[in-house]
């Protein structure tokens, strides 16, 4: 079987992770083209990853590079259009979340995706491919913890990035804490429960950097959600975890409880020193989800090879975004928001 | 110094704990009288604890027993009146929560307490006297985790008691999950933050025993609360922890996070067997808070001896009850409730 | 029943713990006399603990104070003689380990104890009364981990005391690391296995303070022991735990493994900060074994009240000392020592 | 750069792991030939891994397949000869431990390896390439825990394999528990300390299967070792871990302690159920060291590509085997064995 020829757009932090994986860690795939507006990023692709063709224009790349598939890791504002162009061009598409900035845009994109049933579309909800999450999902699906009653999801970025976030928050809006940070958690809530979110109340507090109030951004936020079957879900999102990258998920059921990364342990090392007993913790998403990023792309490639669709659909992207937007609206109004 | 002469009313499960402690574990105090409607409970007091005077009427006990203080562990509906009677009689009062079933009743009781500034009044928020909670409070007060942004409190009873709860739920209303279970957690939120709760949204799900819907009781509930300074608090309350008695508190601050009983470890034993690595967990409140129950009564006695007031005031009881009632109203209406 | 009248000899660090417990925490006992050569210690007993009679001479105390029992917490060199005097005087005796400095002395003491079958003698192997150790013992006795094959015991003192140990090591010999530190562990090996130690090879290393080589003392040591039924036991003893007081015991059986204080957790608090996830650890023996010190004395008092003997016998003291002495001889010769 | 052409000999359990990794997970390498006496294993190689050339004779494979390198995963008795043949043929060699069954054989092999300084030789001490071990090594080398005083290594196989081990123990000698299980641990002791082992005392106990006594095999064993600088090392080896695959290493230093896999956690999932709090554990070596097996082969390939030698030398293999043999001799004689 021929190698799947993939082109990537966007070579920022996460883009580099995907580019490296496609070129090194995904048997059956090869990275043949890269697109970015940043020349140093393209140099990296050529020199470090031996990518042959580099572009500053996305349209040019998908026109000229004889690709089988694209991997979209550009800024969120470009996702919808780039997905649509690739789909129309007959390419398989792996896209980072979100699928678009608003519901209308996403719905239009889905229409186009739906017109191409033989092309694979997969969204980058990589947590579903993490060993610990998969292990938990299996236990839940096997009924080990009974019927779910409460789901608690923490997604807190390391504080090391907070200062620069504050600096640039004025210039470029993040889309809001819940869209930016919680969308993976919202997907987990839907994935574990198999249910949709009906109502949400969300709020936030800017304690370390009160000036974030002025640019309508949040340092730390909480959302409480009621699902269609009355299952309850709690989101804590933040940008200020001193100990690193804190992604934790809890599932409370009628027959037991499960926690994924109750402590986000970096490895199996325990240290006893003047502080007491210390477990080092994961410092960032590329470290925590290193394997998951590889596995989701292996799945994408296998879907292409075996001519089937991925478990993570465009519809999942739509629904997660709906909830994230409702969270933000709840913060803005300090009222419960119903999700239709 | 003479021993403080204490009479106890109520010798149920928690009453027995207090009675045993007063008679055995509190230097400077002695249990001289006990009151209960249940003859076997009075026999227990006489035979096991060598209590000399036993009564079926509370008024009689406080009239005849030459007491310095009373310890009130009767059913919640009697608390307010019994506190008032003891106060008027010149006795020091240690009372279990809640102070009363409604706000009016509690406010009246506080008026009477306030008229007796030389008598000690202490409410049974024993968690404040638990070693781990005290250790955490000190760290928080020392600024170790910066300014608080999120407080998460779990109070989940062991599932071993759920079946009988369901059986009797029709006959005797518990006052609601949040009043019954979360009042200690609400006190912790106020204690750690030093702030009052402004708004709350609460909900529940009956998954193991859907029949609880019909008697307006909850098996598992969640509340999200906004404090006056925007600090966020999450309550999870329940009656269905398979692994035992799960009381866990988390404090997220701008400089770190703290968890008390992230795992409610029963002791220091770790077992490796066919299940993997196992830590046994606390099975019930008398086990988990054994020491705290002793320490709160030591504090009560010391307050009497040193002629000072306890840290846990009647006002704390009032405020916690207000929030618990608001949680219940929120469940009933599925709306946000503002607390005045 | 009358209170048991107890006199204490020795009011050093551990002596103060016992004195406080007898006067405050042991129902049915009272501390009526204290003996020490240090005037400030006697003042402490009088002023803090309200002990009525204080002595500088042990013989005087047991002669004059109308005691029921003595608690011996004097320097090790006095134990044997003080036990013998008290026994001959008809008193019940609780003595700290070791029972004496050499085997001959201990055997003579046991002869005298054996002549007083109606007097209680108990040795201060308090770990047997610790909740976690009791829980583990029950599991082992119930066969939960099958037949024991390996027992591993760590007894490592906090490094905070090491510098002063080094300073005074020249002047006053500790009796050796294994006699000083491992005797509790040797008792645990015998208690859990029900078997005697046959052979031992022990060694040490002075890395932080190589000057300890010159005074024949050890900073850290290890012993490997073969029991009569081929069960293997490992001792690690030390004076240099940076994180505090590390007493850990492991039991490997044919059906599972057990660890007591795998992490010597101070309480139930977990901290997430710049170091990662931190569990504070126990800092010293009074903290770690606070409850056990109370429980062993409660048992002593109950033995007197119920006219029965304690589980911890003089013979246990003899056997543990034999093994500790063999360990030291093994260090001195770097050879395997057989224990007859 | 051309792909490194590798042939593998041995396709048992570990052989399959290496074969799969070479064919899928090692960029820059390809598996072109496989050799086994078992036809089904060769079918696996052809059908699952698309290996083109399969052989039943090792000599034939290295003669005919135009290889750059061989990966030796055959039974231990063949290692020495196969290494020598490959080296003489000019091939790079990756070999599983041990390098041979006796010291003479290994020394001869080393002579031949030393005559081929431009060919890479690497021994399969994969633990050195495990993330957690690498992290610990860095901390130790940075002086974070000061000077090492005690190293403790557990290597215990899952009990799931014990029954069949007992069955076949009579027919085929394992080489002894310490050679079979502890050789990786011995390498860790040398790697972490940078010192050689001088003296050892080892012993064992057959409790679950006493019949192992008759075939001179051990179910569980312990060795105490004294290193040249007096550092102490403890080995616990076994074949009977109910909870899975227990490989744990502890490093005690003058400034702190480190543990690698204190609990051999399978993943980041924690379960709360009727047993208490449960962490699932690793079940076998392919699971626990999945990544390490990949990393050691990546290193091997990089050594070839960059024309340098691996950190894991033939001499490491020799020294580890010397110690393992001394452990067995100590078990046989129940005496301390000096290692020259």
PDB file of C-alpha atoms in Angstrom, chain D residues 233-328:
ATOM      1  CA  UNK D 233      22.199  -2.786  47.506  1.00  0.00           C
ATOM      2  CA  UNK D 234      19.176  -4.969  48.127  1.00  0.00           C
ATOM      3  CA  UNK D 235      17.613  -7.189  45.493  1.00  0.00           C
ATOM      4  CA  UNK D 236      14.228  -8.809  45.820  1.00  0.00           C
ATOM      5  CA  UNK D 237      13.455 -11.171  42.960  1.00  0.00           C
ATOM      6  CA  UNK D 238      10.372 -13.251  42.507  1.00  0.00           C
ATOM      7  CA  UNK D 239       7.916 -14.990  40.275  1.00  0.00           C
ATOM      8  CA  UNK D 240       4.785 -14.452  42.319  1.00  0.00           C
ATOM      9  CA  UNK D 241       3.405 -10.904  42.235  1.00  0.00           C
ATOM     10  CA  UNK D 242      -0.366 -11.289  42.421  1.00  0.00           C
ATOM     11  CA  UNK D 243      -0.912  -7.717  41.300  1.00  0.00           C
ATOM     12  CA  UNK D 244       1.134  -8.037  38.125  1.00  0.00           C
ATOM     13  CA  UNK D 245       4.650  -7.083  37.157  1.00  0.00           C
ATOM     14  CA  UNK D 246       6.438  -5.356  40.002  1.00  0.00           C
ATOM     15  CA  UNK D 247       9.659  -3.658  39.010  1.00  0.00           C
ATOM     16  CA  UNK D 248      10.558  -1.013  41.568  1.00  0.00           C
ATOM     17  CA  UNK D 249      13.824   0.727  42.306  1.00  0.00           C
ATOM     18  CA  UNK D 250      14.717   2.891  45.263  1.00  0.00           C
ATOM     19  CA  UNK D 251      17.702   5.138  45.692  1.00  0.00           C
ATOM     20  CA  UNK D 252      18.492   6.434  49.155  1.00  0.00           C
ATOM     21  CA  UNK D 253      20.984   9.259  49.258  1.00  0.00           C
ATOM     22  CA  UNK D 254      22.332  11.655  51.826  1.00  0.00           C
ATOM     23  CA  UNK D 255      19.991  14.399  50.624  1.00  0.00           C
ATOM     24  CA  UNK D 256      16.820  12.550  49.687  1.00  0.00           C
ATOM     25  CA  UNK D 257      15.216   9.388  48.459  1.00  0.00           C
ATOM     26  CA  UNK D 258      13.882   8.445  45.051  1.00  0.00           C
ATOM     27  CA  UNK D 259      11.573   5.648  44.028  1.00  0.00           C
ATOM     28  CA  UNK D 260      10.850   4.525  40.513  1.00  0.00           C
ATOM     29  CA  UNK D 261       7.488   2.754  40.306  1.00  0.00           C
ATOM     30  CA  UNK D 262       6.880   2.575  44.026  1.00  0.00           C
ATOM     31  CA  UNK D 263       3.482   1.563  42.765  1.00  0.00           C
ATOM     32  CA  UNK D 264       3.742   0.068  39.269  1.00  0.00           C
ATOM     33  CA  UNK D 265       0.824   2.139  38.034  1.00  0.00           C
ATOM     34  CA  UNK D 266      -0.656   0.909  34.775  1.00  0.00           C
ATOM     35  CA  UNK D 267      -1.971   4.309  33.764  1.00  0.00           C
ATOM     36  CA  UNK D 268      -3.437   7.466  35.308  1.00  0.00           C
ATOM     37  CA  UNK D 269      -6.772   5.921  36.286  1.00  0.00           C
ATOM     38  CA  UNK D 270      -7.901   5.687  39.911  1.00  0.00           C
ATOM     39  CA  UNK D 271     -10.970   3.669  40.820  1.00  0.00           C
ATOM     40  CA  UNK D 272     -13.062   3.985  43.974  1.00  0.00           C
ATOM     41  CA  UNK D 273     -15.099   0.861  44.553  1.00  0.00           C
ATOM     42  CA  UNK D 274     -15.976  -1.680  47.209  1.00  0.00           C
ATOM     43  CA  UNK D 275     -12.278  -2.445  47.718  1.00  0.00           C
ATOM     44  CA  UNK D 276     -11.429   1.169  48.540  1.00  0.00           C
ATOM     45  CA  UNK D 277      -9.204   3.242  46.277  1.00  0.00           C
ATOM     46  CA  UNK D 278      -7.661   1.143  43.536  1.00  0.00           C
ATOM     47  CA  UNK D 279      -4.843   1.915  41.121  1.00  0.00           C
ATOM     48  CA  UNK D 280      -4.554  -0.700  38.365  1.00  0.00           C
ATOM     49  CA  UNK D 281      -1.011  -2.044  37.982  1.00  0.00           C
ATOM     50  CA  UNK D 282       1.214  -3.097  35.089  1.00  0.00           C
ATOM     51  CA  UNK D 283       0.654  -6.704  34.165  1.00  0.00           C
ATOM     52  CA  UNK D 284       3.790  -7.704  32.290  1.00  0.00           C
ATOM     53  CA  UNK D 285       7.072  -6.475  30.867  1.00  0.00           C
ATOM     54  CA  UNK D 286       5.843  -5.685  27.353  1.00  0.00           C
ATOM     55  CA  UNK D 287       3.275  -3.358  28.905  1.00  0.00           C
ATOM     56  CA  UNK D 288       5.555  -1.748  31.474  1.00  0.00           C
ATOM     57  CA  UNK D 289       8.515  -1.242  29.167  1.00  0.00           C
ATOM     58  CA  UNK D 290       6.725  -0.758  25.853  1.00  0.00           C
ATOM     59  CA  UNK D 291       8.296   2.637  25.264  1.00  0.00           C
ATOM     60  CA  UNK D 292      11.698   1.591  26.605  1.00  0.00           C
ATOM     61  CA  UNK D 293      11.887  -1.275  24.118  1.00  0.00           C
ATOM     62  CA  UNK D 294      11.309   1.222  21.336  1.00  0.00           C
ATOM     63  CA  UNK D 295      13.786   3.744  22.708  1.00  0.00           C
ATOM     64  CA  UNK D 296      16.629   1.272  23.116  1.00  0.00           C
ATOM     65  CA  UNK D 297      16.304   0.240  19.471  1.00  0.00           C
ATOM     66  CA  UNK D 298      16.086   3.871  18.369  1.00  0.00           C
ATOM     67  CA  UNK D 299      19.347   4.387  20.227  1.00  0.00           C
ATOM     68  CA  UNK D 300      20.889   1.317  18.561  1.00  0.00           C
ATOM     69  CA  UNK D 301      19.919   2.633  15.127  1.00  0.00           C
ATOM     70  CA  UNK D 302      21.182   6.113  15.941  1.00  0.00           C
ATOM     71  CA  UNK D 303      24.508   4.656  17.090  1.00  0.00           C
ATOM     72  CA  UNK D 304      24.840   2.958  13.706  1.00  0.00           C
ATOM     73  CA  UNK D 305      23.800   6.091  11.830  1.00  0.00           C
ATOM     74  CA  UNK D 306      26.127   8.359  13.764  1.00  0.00           C
ATOM     75  CA  UNK D 307      28.937   5.868  13.986  1.00  0.00           C
ATOM     76  CA  UNK D 308      29.225   5.859  17.774  1.00  0.00           C
ATOM     77  CA  UNK D 309      28.948   3.237  20.487  1.00  0.00           C
ATOM     78  CA  UNK D 310      26.022   2.660  22.796  1.00  0.00           C
ATOM     79  CA  UNK D 311      26.077   3.439  26.488  1.00  0.00           C
ATOM     80  CA  UNK D 312      25.190  -0.172  27.297  1.00  0.00           C
ATOM     81  CA  UNK D 313      28.373  -2.103  26.659  1.00  0.00           C
ATOM     82  CA  UNK D 314      29.363  -5.742  26.534  1.00  0.00           C
ATOM     83  CA  UNK D 315      31.354  -5.113  29.713  1.00  0.00           C
ATOM     84  CA  UNK D 316      28.093  -4.157  31.478  1.00  0.00           C
ATOM     85  CA  UNK D 317      26.781  -7.542  30.459  1.00  0.00           C
ATOM     86  CA  UNK D 318      29.828  -9.302  31.817  1.00  0.00           C
ATOM     87  CA  UNK D 319      29.745  -7.563  35.180  1.00  0.00           C
ATOM     88  CA  UNK D 320      26.021  -8.073  35.687  1.00  0.00           C
ATOM     89  CA  UNK D 321      26.348 -11.756  34.921  1.00  0.00           C
ATOM     90  CA  UNK D 322      29.239 -12.101  37.377  1.00  0.00           C
ATOM     91  CA  UNK D 323      27.069 -10.720  40.153  1.00  0.00           C
ATOM     92  CA  UNK D 324      24.072 -12.847  39.198  1.00  0.00           C
ATOM     93  CA  UNK D 325      26.212 -15.975  39.269  1.00  0.00           C
ATOM     94  CA  UNK D 326      27.610 -14.978  42.664  1.00  0.00           C
ATOM     95  CA  UNK D 327      24.039 -14.580  43.973  1.00  0.00           C
ATOM     96  CA  UNK D 328      23.210 -18.097  42.837  1.00  0.00           C
TER      97      UNK D 328
END
